Amino acid sequence: AANRDEKSSGKKFASYTVFKGKAALSIHPILPSFSKLESGGSRIERNGSVMLTFFPAVGQRKYDYTKKQLFSLSPTEVGSLISLGPAESCEFFHDPSMKSSHEGQVKKSLSITPLGSDSGYFVNITVLNNVQKTTDRLSVPITKAEFSVMRTALSFALPHIMGWDQVLTHQPAAPANSKP
Amino acid sequence: AANRDEKSSGKKFASYTVFKGKAALSIHPILPSFSKLESGGSRIERNGSVMLTFFPAVGQRKYDYTKKQLFSLSPTEVGSLISLGPAESCEFFHDPSMKSSHEGQVKKSLSITPLGSDSGYFVNITVLNNVQKTTDRLSVPITKAEFSVMRTALSFALPHIMGWDQVLTHQPAAPANSKP
Amino acid sequence: AANRDEKSSGKKFASYTVFKGKAALSIHPILPSFSKLESGGSRIERNGSVMLTFFPAVGQRKYDYTKKQLFSLSPTEVGSLISLGPAESCEFFHDPSMKSSHEGQVKKSLSITPLGSDSGYFVNITVLNNVQKTTDRLSVPITKAEFSVMRTALSFALPHIMGWDQVLTHQPAAPANSKP
Amino acid sequence: AANRDEKSSGKKFASYTVFKGKAALSIHPILPSFSKLESGGSRIERNGSVMLTFFPAVGQRKYDYTKKQLFSLSPTEVGSLISLGPAESCEFFHDPSMKSSHEGQVKKSLSITPLGSDSGYFVNITVLNNVQKTTDRLSVPITKAEFSVMRTALSFALPHIMGWDQVLTHQPAAPANSKP
């Protein structure tokens, strides 16, 4: 029983990180959450996401993690990213305080633009803070091979952050009385 | 043991929904069912499916769920949808009462047609009721990013609604006597 | 405990079948087998496969299952099929008695040829029996949508019939003493 | 309980091997490792990889396994390989002793070059040993069908060697007291 408990409590973390001259970009998936229904089943409450974390470089192979900037991709934004053609670009705009009294104070945008000649993409984040009057920009060039890893990992992650793997996993019927 | 029971009884629900001006479209997968064989094994009895639910808009960001229209995609229809080229269209015709005495009373059709310039699709449902003399039409424009989510989620779902994931999952051999 | 036994003994079966005018074609995956190593681990002993079963039609929507012809696809043959371009064809030759004294008595070939205009494929099996002096031919036209189902299902099945899903599934470390 | 122990201790092995005139190439995936966090969760410690093993032929259908050469692909190198276009090539350079006092003594390179007319690739390994003053070269031609198997198996393996399948697998919440 000890083993099962460990497994249950054990949240796991893994990310894909690329370190470049001016900044690093790290990507990791976040699980959706389900809420219980009266029927005994459960329904997805909040979609999962894919979190992008940017860190500025502060020296050779040194990055300042305290200055990180986050951008969370929804399932549809993941769909946009994985269907991006070699010469196409996309851009997303987020307001972390949307629908609160702080709406409009911080504006984030993420753009992905081709490097040219089918050789990869630039991934750029801009964070405009209207209160602190600051603008942070971080940019990470991604090779074609690195984008292929992201595309494959995000395509794998997409049905999971939508909760479809949990819906589609066969749950064996409970025996009438499962007490051992 | 309580934990295992909960897991067993717990059917899970998750859908992908896009809300547009005139209607919303929600998609969720449905598991296949298996029937027991005398050998102790089991055989697929009914394929799963992917259910499309359309809701008409009745105001800004308000949808009338009581007027929903359903369309259930078979594995082959899912195959048609996920292989759709950017300029291609497809159409499916269903009779919910096929092979019953009510055959022909209600005719449903689903069509998916390109929006043009590789920018997405129109998903249209038409329900013709010959008894009530009514025709309902609902149409939802889908962006390229949203279609990419559907394509990826449906490609993931397809082997599951066919039951192949259950066939291909290794079941460890039962010990001679597994009584605890 | 009853539930676990049932699950363990319960082999599952599911196939994808298309019924056409002159014959039907059914496809189902077969698991690989592993053999125990002295270390306690196990190594793949025999690759799985994808079995194609052809049945001739003997009337409208009636098929004679006793006259079925089988063709088993290896992982590399599955790789050939799923990478087939719209205008490409492929052909495989099997001798069910290869390396036995009956070698050469029966020759099977499977060919997949395009129907033209990106509209699907013909799947043909020819079984030449040199002892009985018979040649059986069965041919099933496959639509683009049906081939999309096969391609998706076979791409899903491929890592499983190679045993890679079992290698890549994390097995939690056994506790020192797992006796309950 | 015996069954669970067996399953836990049981590491599994499976590879995809192609045997050609001058050499054979075998490919198998290697799991990532996780390390425990104080929180009870765990974080990926070392990425998994995909190991390529080359064996020279020493006669007809005979291969000398003692002269094998290994090349381990990182997630990004796997991404490069699975996104390779039909006329593209790629090359990777490894130093097995990088950052040790033996750095530069052995240099390995792996190149994948097209066979021409969309018919497959040459996979070549060169191992230059500056101490023993030896250069070993092994080259294996891969058909389009074999490369399709590799691409599909590596695309499947990629999220697993990155640990994303473990992050994205729902772990049911532990009951307050799971002692039976």
PDB file of N, CA and C in Angstrom, chain C residues 4 8 34 36-37 39-44 47 75-76 78-80 82-83 85 88 99 155 158-160 162-175 178-180, chain D residues 1-16 18 27-32 50 61 118 143-146 148-149 152-154 156-158 160-161 165-166 180:
ATOM      1  N   ARG C   4      -9.635  -8.245 -10.784  1.00  0.00           N
ATOM      2  CA  ARG C   4      -8.297  -8.265 -11.371  1.00  0.00           C
ATOM      3  C   ARG C   4      -8.096  -9.505 -12.233  1.00  0.00           C
ATOM      4  N   SER C   8      -7.186  -9.766 -16.159  1.00  0.00           N
ATOM      5  CA  SER C   8      -5.958 -10.399 -16.603  1.00  0.00           C
ATOM      6  C   SER C   8      -6.227 -11.437 -17.670  1.00  0.00           C
ATOM      7  N   PHE C  34       6.573 -11.446 -25.224  1.00  0.00           N
ATOM      8  CA  PHE C  34       7.845 -11.231 -24.534  1.00  0.00           C
ATOM      9  C   PHE C  34       8.250 -12.519 -23.833  1.00  0.00           C
ATOM     10  N   LYS C  36      10.743 -14.099 -20.638  1.00  0.00           N
ATOM     11  CA  LYS C  36      11.427 -13.698 -19.401  1.00  0.00           C
ATOM     12  C   LYS C  36      12.942 -13.822 -19.545  1.00  0.00           C
ATOM     13  N   LEU C  37      13.639 -12.885 -18.930  1.00  0.00           N
ATOM     14  CA  LEU C  37      15.093 -12.966 -18.843  1.00  0.00           C
ATOM     15  C   LEU C  37      15.466 -13.392 -17.424  1.00  0.00           C
ATOM     16  N   SER C  39      17.386 -11.931 -15.502  1.00  0.00           N
ATOM     17  CA  SER C  39      17.459 -10.721 -14.681  1.00  0.00           C
ATOM     18  C   SER C  39      16.118 -10.364 -14.049  1.00  0.00           C
ATOM     19  N   GLY C  40      15.055 -11.014 -14.496  1.00  0.00           N
ATOM     20  CA  GLY C  40      13.728 -10.652 -14.000  1.00  0.00           C
ATOM     21  C   GLY C  40      12.983  -9.783 -15.001  1.00  0.00           C
ATOM     22  N   GLY C  41      13.713  -9.202 -15.927  1.00  0.00           N
ATOM     23  CA  GLY C  41      13.070  -8.409 -16.973  1.00  0.00           C
ATOM     24  C   GLY C  41      12.558  -9.313 -18.084  1.00  0.00           C
ATOM     25  N   SER C  42      12.226  -8.730 -19.212  1.00  0.00           N
ATOM     26  CA  SER C  42      11.794  -9.559 -20.335  1.00  0.00           C
ATOM     27  C   SER C  42      12.160  -8.877 -21.645  1.00  0.00           C
ATOM     28  N   ARG C  43      12.297  -9.691 -22.670  1.00  0.00           N
ATOM     29  CA  ARG C  43      12.723  -9.211 -23.983  1.00  0.00           C
ATOM     30  C   ARG C  43      11.682  -9.639 -25.004  1.00  0.00           C
ATOM     31  N   ILE C  44      11.457  -8.794 -26.007  1.00  0.00           N
ATOM     32  CA  ILE C  44      10.488  -9.156 -27.043  1.00  0.00           C
ATOM     33  C   ILE C  44      10.968 -10.416 -27.745  1.00  0.00           C
ATOM     34  N   ASN C  47       7.620 -10.191 -32.714  1.00  0.00           N
ATOM     35  CA  ASN C  47       6.883  -8.966 -32.976  1.00  0.00           C
ATOM     36  C   ASN C  47       5.390  -9.252 -33.121  1.00  0.00           C
ATOM     37  N   PRO C  75       5.908  -5.213 -38.906  1.00  0.00           N
ATOM     38  CA  PRO C  75       6.100  -3.779 -38.665  1.00  0.00           C
ATOM     39  C   PRO C  75       6.590  -3.020 -39.892  1.00  0.00           C
ATOM     40  N   THR C  76       7.552  -3.565 -40.648  1.00  0.00           N
ATOM     41  CA  THR C  76       8.061  -2.837 -41.813  1.00  0.00           C
ATOM     42  C   THR C  76       7.001  -2.725 -42.907  1.00  0.00           C
ATOM     43  N   VAL C  78       3.788  -2.560 -42.305  1.00  0.00           N
ATOM     44  CA  VAL C  78       2.902  -1.506 -41.793  1.00  0.00           C
ATOM     45  C   VAL C  78       3.506  -0.131 -42.092  1.00  0.00           C
ATOM     46  N   GLY C  79       4.829   0.000 -41.908  1.00  0.00           N
ATOM     47  CA  GLY C  79       5.517   1.254 -42.220  1.00  0.00           C
ATOM     48  C   GLY C  79       5.358   1.636 -43.679  1.00  0.00           C
ATOM     49  N   SER C  80       5.410   0.653 -44.558  1.00  0.00           N
ATOM     50  CA  SER C  80       5.240   0.893 -45.989  1.00  0.00           C
ATOM     51  C   SER C  80       3.828   1.402 -46.271  1.00  0.00           C
ATOM     52  N   ILE C  82       1.601   2.887 -44.201  1.00  0.00           N
ATOM     53  CA  ILE C  82       1.210   4.195 -43.650  1.00  0.00           C
ATOM     54  C   ILE C  82       1.948   5.354 -44.306  1.00  0.00           C
ATOM     55  N   SER C  83       3.030   5.058 -45.066  1.00  0.00           N
ATOM     56  CA  SER C  83       3.750   6.149 -45.737  1.00  0.00           C
ATOM     57  C   SER C  83       3.413   6.211 -47.225  1.00  0.00           C
ATOM     58  N   GLY C  85       2.066   7.317 -50.548  1.00  0.00           N
ATOM     59  CA  GLY C  85       1.549   8.559 -51.118  1.00  0.00           C
ATOM     60  C   GLY C  85       0.274   8.283 -51.906  1.00  0.00           C
ATOM     61  N   GLU C  88       0.883   6.348 -55.056  1.00  0.00           N
ATOM     62  CA  GLU C  88       1.846   5.247 -54.961  1.00  0.00           C
ATOM     63  C   GLU C  88       1.152   3.910 -54.726  1.00  0.00           C
ATOM     64  N   LYS C  99      10.870 -21.685 -45.116  1.00  0.00           N
ATOM     65  CA  LYS C  99      11.868 -22.421 -44.328  1.00  0.00           C
ATOM     66  C   LYS C  99      11.359 -23.754 -43.789  1.00  0.00           C
ATOM     67  N   SER C 155      -0.835   3.488 -37.576  1.00  0.00           N
ATOM     68  CA  SER C 155       0.215   4.325 -36.980  1.00  0.00           C
ATOM     69  C   SER C 155       0.166   4.217 -35.462  1.00  0.00           C
ATOM     70  N   LEU C 158       1.472   0.570 -34.565  1.00  0.00           N
ATOM     71  CA  LEU C 158       2.860   0.213 -34.867  1.00  0.00           C
ATOM     72  C   LEU C 158       3.779   0.154 -33.641  1.00  0.00           C
ATOM     73  N   PRO C 159       3.846   1.221 -32.802  1.00  0.00           N
ATOM     74  CA  PRO C 159       4.738   1.107 -31.629  1.00  0.00           C
ATOM     75  C   PRO C 159       4.298  -0.007 -30.668  1.00  0.00           C
ATOM     76  N   HIS C 160       3.007  -0.348 -30.695  1.00  0.00           N
ATOM     77  CA  HIS C 160       2.519  -1.408 -29.810  1.00  0.00           C
ATOM     78  C   HIS C 160       2.913  -2.792 -30.326  1.00  0.00           C
ATOM     79  N   MET C 162       5.457  -3.410 -31.999  1.00  0.00           N
ATOM     80  CA  MET C 162       6.919  -3.470 -31.819  1.00  0.00           C
ATOM     81  C   MET C 162       7.296  -3.614 -30.337  1.00  0.00           C
ATOM     82  N   GLY C 163       6.306  -3.519 -29.457  1.00  0.00           N
ATOM     83  CA  GLY C 163       6.567  -3.634 -28.021  1.00  0.00           C
ATOM     84  C   GLY C 163       7.112  -2.367 -27.372  1.00  0.00           C
ATOM     85  N   TRP C 164       7.209  -1.266 -28.136  1.00  0.00           N
ATOM     86  CA  TRP C 164       7.827  -0.046 -27.591  1.00  0.00           C
ATOM     87  C   TRP C 164       6.975   0.599 -26.511  1.00  0.00           C
ATOM     88  N   ASP C 165       5.649   0.441 -26.585  1.00  0.00           N
ATOM     89  CA  ASP C 165       4.821   1.032 -25.526  1.00  0.00           C
ATOM     90  C   ASP C 165       5.111   0.364 -24.192  1.00  0.00           C
ATOM     91  N   GLN C 166       5.413  -0.949 -24.224  1.00  0.00           N
ATOM     92  CA  GLN C 166       5.702  -1.661 -22.974  1.00  0.00           C
ATOM     93  C   GLN C 166       7.076  -1.270 -22.438  1.00  0.00           C
ATOM     94  N   VAL C 167       8.028  -1.051 -23.345  1.00  0.00           N
ATOM     95  CA  VAL C 167       9.366  -0.607 -22.926  1.00  0.00           C
ATOM     96  C   VAL C 167       9.294   0.804 -22.327  1.00  0.00           C
ATOM     97  N   LEU C 168       8.425   1.636 -22.894  1.00  0.00           N
ATOM     98  CA  LEU C 168       8.405   3.058 -22.541  1.00  0.00           C
ATOM     99  C   LEU C 168       7.415   3.400 -21.436  1.00  0.00           C
ATOM    100  N   THR C 169       6.680   2.398 -20.948  1.00  0.00           N
ATOM    101  CA  THR C 169       5.763   2.673 -19.852  1.00  0.00           C
ATOM    102  C   THR C 169       6.526   2.553 -18.546  1.00  0.00           C
ATOM    103  N   HIS C 170       6.486   3.630 -17.800  1.00  0.00           N
ATOM    104  CA  HIS C 170       7.193   3.653 -16.517  1.00  0.00           C
ATOM    105  C   HIS C 170       6.586   2.629 -15.567  1.00  0.00           C
ATOM    106  N   GLN C 171       7.424   1.753 -15.058  1.00  0.00           N
ATOM    107  CA  GLN C 171       6.991   0.793 -14.044  1.00  0.00           C
ATOM    108  C   GLN C 171       7.488   1.277 -12.701  1.00  0.00           C
ATOM    109  N   PRO C 172       6.589   1.638 -11.781  1.00  0.00           N
ATOM    110  CA  PRO C 172       7.061   2.123 -10.478  1.00  0.00           C
ATOM    111  C   PRO C 172       7.905   1.064  -9.780  1.00  0.00           C
ATOM    112  N   ALA C 173       8.952   1.514  -9.122  1.00  0.00           N
ATOM    113  CA  ALA C 173       9.861   0.594  -8.438  1.00  0.00           C
ATOM    114  C   ALA C 173       9.088  -0.197  -7.393  1.00  0.00           C
ATOM    115  N   ALA C 174       9.410  -1.478  -7.300  1.00  0.00           N
ATOM    116  CA  ALA C 174       8.735  -2.333  -6.325  1.00  0.00           C
ATOM    117  C   ALA C 174       9.203  -1.959  -4.918  1.00  0.00           C
ATOM    118  N   PRO C 175       8.295  -1.887  -3.961  1.00  0.00           N
ATOM    119  CA  PRO C 175       8.725  -1.663  -2.585  1.00  0.00           C
ATOM    120  C   PRO C 175       9.497  -2.882  -2.088  1.00  0.00           C
ATOM    121  N   SER C 178       6.324  -5.944  -0.627  1.00  0.00           N
ATOM    122  CA  SER C 178       5.011  -5.454  -1.048  1.00  0.00           C
ATOM    123  C   SER C 178       3.874  -6.316  -0.529  1.00  0.00           C
ATOM    124  N   LYS C 179       4.198  -7.310   0.274  1.00  0.00           N
ATOM    125  CA  LYS C 179       3.126  -8.134   0.882  1.00  0.00           C
ATOM    126  C   LYS C 179       2.168  -7.198   1.606  1.00  0.00           C
ATOM    127  N   PRO C 180       0.872  -7.373   1.430  1.00  0.00           N
ATOM    128  CA  PRO C 180      -0.073  -6.467   2.107  1.00  0.00           C
ATOM    129  C   PRO C 180      -0.070  -6.711   3.621  1.00  0.00           C
TER     130      PRO C 180
ATOM    131  N   ALA D   1      -0.229 -10.441  -4.863  1.00  0.00           N
ATOM    132  CA  ALA D   1       0.894  -9.517  -4.684  1.00  0.00           C
ATOM    133  C   ALA D   1       2.095  -9.951  -5.521  1.00  0.00           C
ATOM    134  N   ALA D   2       2.220 -11.253  -5.716  1.00  0.00           N
ATOM    135  CA  ALA D   2       3.336 -11.761  -6.514  1.00  0.00           C
ATOM    136  C   ALA D   2       3.325 -11.120  -7.893  1.00  0.00           C
ATOM    137  N   ASN D   3       2.133 -11.003  -8.441  1.00  0.00           N
ATOM    138  CA  ASN D   3       1.997 -10.460  -9.779  1.00  0.00           C
ATOM    139  C   ASN D   3       2.496  -9.019  -9.849  1.00  0.00           C
ATOM    140  N   ARG D   4       2.147  -8.228  -8.855  1.00  0.00           N
ATOM    141  CA  ARG D   4       2.559  -6.832  -8.887  1.00  0.00           C
ATOM    142  C   ARG D   4       4.085  -6.710  -8.803  1.00  0.00           C
ATOM    143  N   ASP D   5       4.702  -7.557  -7.964  1.00  0.00           N
ATOM    144  CA  ASP D   5       6.163  -7.493  -7.844  1.00  0.00           C
ATOM    145  C   ASP D   5       6.837  -7.801  -9.182  1.00  0.00           C
ATOM    146  N   GLU D   6       6.371  -8.875  -9.801  1.00  0.00           N
ATOM    147  CA  GLU D   6       6.938  -9.250 -11.092  1.00  0.00           C
ATOM    148  C   GLU D   6       6.879  -8.085 -12.065  1.00  0.00           C
ATOM    149  N   LYS D   7       5.721  -7.458 -12.099  1.00  0.00           N
ATOM    150  CA  LYS D   7       5.513  -6.362 -13.026  1.00  0.00           C
ATOM    151  C   LYS D   7       6.486  -5.218 -12.708  1.00  0.00           C
ATOM    152  N   SER D   8       6.660  -4.951 -11.406  1.00  0.00           N
ATOM    153  CA  SER D   8       7.480  -3.821 -11.004  1.00  0.00           C
ATOM    154  C   SER D   8       8.943  -4.032 -11.353  1.00  0.00           C
ATOM    155  N   SER D   9       9.428  -5.245 -11.073  1.00  0.00           N
ATOM    156  CA  SER D   9      10.854  -5.474 -11.287  1.00  0.00           C
ATOM    157  C   SER D   9      11.156  -5.646 -12.775  1.00  0.00           C
ATOM    158  N   GLY D  10      10.127  -5.883 -13.544  1.00  0.00           N
ATOM    159  CA  GLY D  10      10.346  -6.331 -14.900  1.00  0.00           C
ATOM    160  C   GLY D  10      10.659  -5.265 -15.911  1.00  0.00           C
ATOM    161  N   LYS D  11      11.910  -4.907 -16.072  1.00  0.00           N
ATOM    162  CA  LYS D  11      12.286  -4.023 -17.158  1.00  0.00           C
ATOM    163  C   LYS D  11      12.080  -4.754 -18.477  1.00  0.00           C
ATOM    164  N   LYS D  12      11.612  -4.047 -19.491  1.00  0.00           N
ATOM    165  CA  LYS D  12      11.352  -4.698 -20.764  1.00  0.00           C
ATOM    166  C   LYS D  12      12.248  -4.138 -21.860  1.00  0.00           C
ATOM    167  N   PHE D  13      12.574  -4.991 -22.823  1.00  0.00           N
ATOM    168  CA  PHE D  13      13.471  -4.611 -23.904  1.00  0.00           C
ATOM    169  C   PHE D  13      12.852  -4.966 -25.251  1.00  0.00           C
ATOM    170  N   ALA D  14      12.904  -4.020 -26.173  1.00  0.00           N
ATOM    171  CA  ALA D  14      12.448  -4.281 -27.543  1.00  0.00           C
ATOM    172  C   ALA D  14      13.177  -3.317 -28.456  1.00  0.00           C
ATOM    173  N   SER D  15      13.621  -3.810 -29.601  1.00  0.00           N
ATOM    174  CA  SER D  15      14.308  -2.923 -30.535  1.00  0.00           C
ATOM    175  C   SER D  15      13.795  -3.188 -31.943  1.00  0.00           C
ATOM    176  N   TYR D  16      14.085  -2.241 -32.836  1.00  0.00           N
ATOM    177  CA  TYR D  16      13.759  -2.425 -34.250  1.00  0.00           C
ATOM    178  C   TYR D  16      15.081  -2.550 -34.985  1.00  0.00           C
ATOM    179  N   VAL D  18      17.305  -3.608 -38.563  1.00  0.00           N
ATOM    180  CA  VAL D  18      17.344  -3.915 -39.999  1.00  0.00           C
ATOM    181  C   VAL D  18      18.716  -4.512 -40.325  1.00  0.00           C
ATOM    182  N   ILE D  27      17.643  -0.172 -33.166  1.00  0.00           N
ATOM    183  CA  ILE D  27      17.217   1.050 -32.483  1.00  0.00           C
ATOM    184  C   ILE D  27      16.343   0.677 -31.297  1.00  0.00           C
ATOM    185  N   HIS D  28      16.656   1.233 -30.128  1.00  0.00           N
ATOM    186  CA  HIS D  28      15.742   1.018 -28.999  1.00  0.00           C
ATOM    187  C   HIS D  28      15.709   2.249 -28.109  1.00  0.00           C
ATOM    188  N   PRO D  29      14.559   2.464 -27.472  1.00  0.00           N
ATOM    189  CA  PRO D  29      14.391   3.652 -26.624  1.00  0.00           C
ATOM    190  C   PRO D  29      14.865   3.391 -25.201  1.00  0.00           C
ATOM    191  N   ILE D  30      15.288   4.453 -24.533  1.00  0.00           N
ATOM    192  CA  ILE D  30      15.740   4.378 -23.132  1.00  0.00           C
ATOM    193  C   ILE D  30      14.942   5.391 -22.317  1.00  0.00           C
ATOM    194  N   LEU D  31      14.377   4.936 -21.201  1.00  0.00           N
ATOM    195  CA  LEU D  31      13.517   5.772 -20.360  1.00  0.00           C
ATOM    196  C   LEU D  31      14.292   6.892 -19.675  1.00  0.00           C
ATOM    197  N   PRO D  32      13.637   8.008 -19.392  1.00  0.00           N
ATOM    198  CA  PRO D  32      14.268   9.055 -18.580  1.00  0.00           C
ATOM    199  C   PRO D  32      14.289   8.607 -17.125  1.00  0.00           C
ATOM    200  N   VAL D  50      17.248   7.689 -27.516  1.00  0.00           N
ATOM    201  CA  VAL D  50      17.052   6.566 -28.435  1.00  0.00           C
ATOM    202  C   VAL D  50      18.433   6.094 -28.848  1.00  0.00           C
ATOM    203  N   ARG D  61      24.554 -12.960 -43.689  1.00  0.00           N
ATOM    204  CA  ARG D  61      23.603 -12.956 -42.563  1.00  0.00           C
ATOM    205  C   ARG D  61      24.285 -13.208 -41.215  1.00  0.00           C
ATOM    206  N   ASP D 118      13.461   9.723 -53.517  1.00  0.00           N
ATOM    207  CA  ASP D 118      12.506   9.433 -52.443  1.00  0.00           C
ATOM    208  C   ASP D 118      12.484   7.946 -52.081  1.00  0.00           C
ATOM    209  N   THR D 143      15.332   1.561 -46.244  1.00  0.00           N
ATOM    210  CA  THR D 143      14.279   1.803 -47.238  1.00  0.00           C
ATOM    211  C   THR D 143      13.292   2.836 -46.695  1.00  0.00           C
ATOM    212  N   LYS D 144      12.460   3.335 -47.603  1.00  0.00           N
ATOM    213  CA  LYS D 144      11.429   4.300 -47.222  1.00  0.00           C
ATOM    214  C   LYS D 144      10.493   3.688 -46.175  1.00  0.00           C
ATOM    215  N   ALA D 145      10.147   2.407 -46.342  1.00  0.00           N
ATOM    216  CA  ALA D 145       9.241   1.739 -45.394  1.00  0.00           C
ATOM    217  C   ALA D 145       9.909   1.619 -44.020  1.00  0.00           C
ATOM    218  N   GLU D 146      11.202   1.257 -44.014  1.00  0.00           N
ATOM    219  CA  GLU D 146      11.919   1.144 -42.733  1.00  0.00           C
ATOM    220  C   GLU D 146      12.039   2.506 -42.053  1.00  0.00           C
ATOM    221  N   SER D 148       9.935   4.909 -42.374  1.00  0.00           N
ATOM    222  CA  SER D 148       8.581   5.211 -41.875  1.00  0.00           C
ATOM    223  C   SER D 148       8.349   4.552 -40.508  1.00  0.00           C
ATOM    224  N   VAL D 149       8.841   3.319 -40.345  1.00  0.00           N
ATOM    225  CA  VAL D 149       8.742   2.656 -39.028  1.00  0.00           C
ATOM    226  C   VAL D 149       9.523   3.455 -37.995  1.00  0.00           C
ATOM    227  N   THR D 152       7.786   6.780 -37.146  1.00  0.00           N
ATOM    228  CA  THR D 152       6.587   6.563 -36.322  1.00  0.00           C
ATOM    229  C   THR D 152       6.975   6.135 -34.909  1.00  0.00           C
ATOM    230  N   ALA D 153       7.930   5.225 -34.805  1.00  0.00           N
ATOM    231  CA  ALA D 153       8.343   4.742 -33.474  1.00  0.00           C
ATOM    232  C   ALA D 153       9.046   5.858 -32.696  1.00  0.00           C
ATOM    233  N   LEU D 154       9.872   6.669 -33.374  1.00  0.00           N
ATOM    234  CA  LEU D 154      10.576   7.763 -32.683  1.00  0.00           C
ATOM    235  C   LEU D 154       9.602   8.876 -32.290  1.00  0.00           C
ATOM    236  N   PHE D 156       6.508   8.404 -31.496  1.00  0.00           N
ATOM    237  CA  PHE D 156       5.832   7.844 -30.321  1.00  0.00           C
ATOM    238  C   PHE D 156       6.748   7.938 -29.094  1.00  0.00           C
ATOM    239  N   ALA D 157       8.035   7.618 -29.295  1.00  0.00           N
ATOM    240  CA  ALA D 157       8.968   7.563 -28.160  1.00  0.00           C
ATOM    241  C   ALA D 157       9.281   8.949 -27.597  1.00  0.00           C
ATOM    242  N   LEU D 158       9.268   9.987 -28.459  1.00  0.00           N
ATOM    243  CA  LEU D 158       9.771  11.298 -28.056  1.00  0.00           C
ATOM    244  C   LEU D 158       9.122  11.844 -26.771  1.00  0.00           C
ATOM    245  N   HIS D 160       7.819  10.268 -24.462  1.00  0.00           N
ATOM    246  CA  HIS D 160       8.166   9.370 -23.360  1.00  0.00           C
ATOM    247  C   HIS D 160       9.600   9.592 -22.883  1.00  0.00           C
ATOM    248  N   ILE D 161      10.547   9.795 -23.804  1.00  0.00           N
ATOM    249  CA  ILE D 161      11.938  10.006 -23.360  1.00  0.00           C
ATOM    250  C   ILE D 161      12.091  11.397 -22.731  1.00  0.00           C
ATOM    251  N   ASP D 165       4.853  11.892 -20.835  1.00  0.00           N
ATOM    252  CA  ASP D 165       3.735  10.965 -20.609  1.00  0.00           C
ATOM    253  C   ASP D 165       3.517  10.768 -19.109  1.00  0.00           C
ATOM    254  N   GLN D 166       4.624  10.792 -18.331  1.00  0.00           N
ATOM    255  CA  GLN D 166       4.492  10.604 -16.884  1.00  0.00           C
ATOM    256  C   GLN D 166       3.892  11.849 -16.228  1.00  0.00           C
ATOM    257  N   PRO D 180      -5.319  -1.099   3.625  1.00  0.00           N
ATOM    258  CA  PRO D 180      -6.484  -1.960   3.369  1.00  0.00           C
ATOM    259  C   PRO D 180      -7.157  -2.366   4.692  1.00  0.00           C
TER     260      PRO D 180
END
